[in-house]
Amino acid sequence: MAIIDKKGRIHGKIGNLVYRTVGDTEIVQTKAAKVKQTLSTKESAMEFGLASNCGRILRSVFSTFCCNSDGKMINRMNVTLLKCIKDNISKERGNRDLHDGNLEHLLGFQFNAHSPMNMALAIRPLCFMEAGRVKVKLPEIKENTQLQQLKYGRHAVLRLMLVAVNFRENYYEYLSYQDIDIAKGAVIPEQEWNPDVVLPPRSILLVSASLHYSGLTDVSGQAQSINSKDFSPAELIGAFHISEEEFTQQIEKAEEERMRYPLDNYRGQEILKEINKKRGKNSRSQVLKPKTSIIKTADKKETVPEIPIGKVFYQTELNFG
């Protein structure tokens, strides 16, 4: 329905025409025709929705520094997660999620493109798995030459954090963290972080490194964070799949001390079911019964296949008798 305003201009929709006014200009647009999407297009869209849903969960898990991310981080993360999932070619869409994906694409992911970690900190933390344990090696850090400081920065902390996420069992868990204080003019010796925790089986393990700067103190004497959307270095330095339990007794003991948080509104399983549902409907609709034509003659009835349009017949095929 369309209306005419006091100035005699039309606003709204009449049939397939849409009338609107932009400034002093009146615009008439035709309504876009409905596009019939193929099954492959629908599946791709739903798998991107799966990656987007995983991205929202991870941003919530790393909310301590995601709040200072750049404006394009959400899209970058969604694209990276989709690449992880699609890298598994052994399973088709509808039967794969991030647990089946290649997590190597997450290594080096920057949460703030304006301040990459490798530009803010000259040394590179090395994260790896050894004998079922996570280890992070840190070279020597010289604050004067290897750390980028802010104008009003007085103190910096390099935080290493270990997180487990299980999308199939609907939980995430903060396993451990290590804060390394970097004062003005300090030289931090080479060190290795070995978190003594039992890794939950069938989960995805993520290790992050982030820099947190503090400047002037408030009236209570506490230092204030000066991280911002323009400068807040944070990076994923480790991403691993944790297989079935290797140390059963340790896991059973650790289960009593777990602090697991449910994933807020994760719809991954619903999306996978919807993909399979659409694929099932499409496969049934494509099973068509062959049509036949009845040719009546004076003596008998003959049933012959319906002739496809555009088919080229050879002389031997024209003999129906």
Short mmCIF file of N, CA and C in Angstrom, two decimals, residues 274-286:
data_model
loop_
_atom_site.label_atom_id
_atom_site.label_comp_id
_atom_site.label_asym_id
_atom_site.label_seq_id
_atom_site.Cartn_x
_atom_site.Cartn_y
_atom_site.Cartn_z
N GLU A 274 19.40 -28.98 9.58
CA GLU A 274 18.65 -28.29 8.53
C GLU A 274 19.28 -28.54 7.15
N ILE A 275 20.62 -28.57 7.10
CA ILE A 275 21.29 -28.85 5.83
C ILE A 275 20.93 -30.24 5.34
N ASN A 276 20.99 -31.22 6.25
CA ASN A 276 20.64 -32.60 5.87
C ASN A 276 19.17 -32.73 5.48
N LYS A 277 18.32 -31.96 6.15
CA LYS A 277 16.89 -32.00 5.84
C LYS A 277 16.63 -31.48 4.43
N LYS A 278 17.27 -30.36 4.08
CA LYS A 278 17.09 -29.80 2.74
C LYS A 278 17.66 -30.73 1.68
N ARG A 279 18.79 -31.36 1.99
CA ARG A 279 19.37 -32.28 1.02
C ARG A 279 18.44 -33.48 0.79
N GLY A 280 17.80 -33.95 1.87
CA GLY A 280 16.87 -35.07 1.74
C GLY A 280 15.67 -34.72 0.90
N LYS A 281 15.10 -33.52 1.11
CA LYS A 281 13.95 -33.08 0.32
C LYS A 281 14.32 -32.94 -1.14
N ASN A 282 15.51 -32.39 -1.39
CA ASN A 282 15.93 -32.17 -2.77
C ASN A 282 16.15 -33.49 -3.51
N SER A 283 16.72 -34.47 -2.81
CA SER A 283 16.97 -35.76 -3.47
C SER A 283 15.66 -36.47 -3.80
N ARG A 284 14.64 -36.32 -2.95
CA ARG A 284 13.35 -36.94 -3.22
C ARG A 284 12.64 -36.26 -4.38
N SER A 285 12.80 -34.93 -4.46
CA SER A 285 12.12 -34.20 -5.53
C SER A 285 12.73 -34.48 -6.89
N GLN A 286 13.99 -34.93 -6.90
CA GLN A 286 14.64 -35.19 -8.18
C GLN A 286 14.33 -36.58 -8.72
#
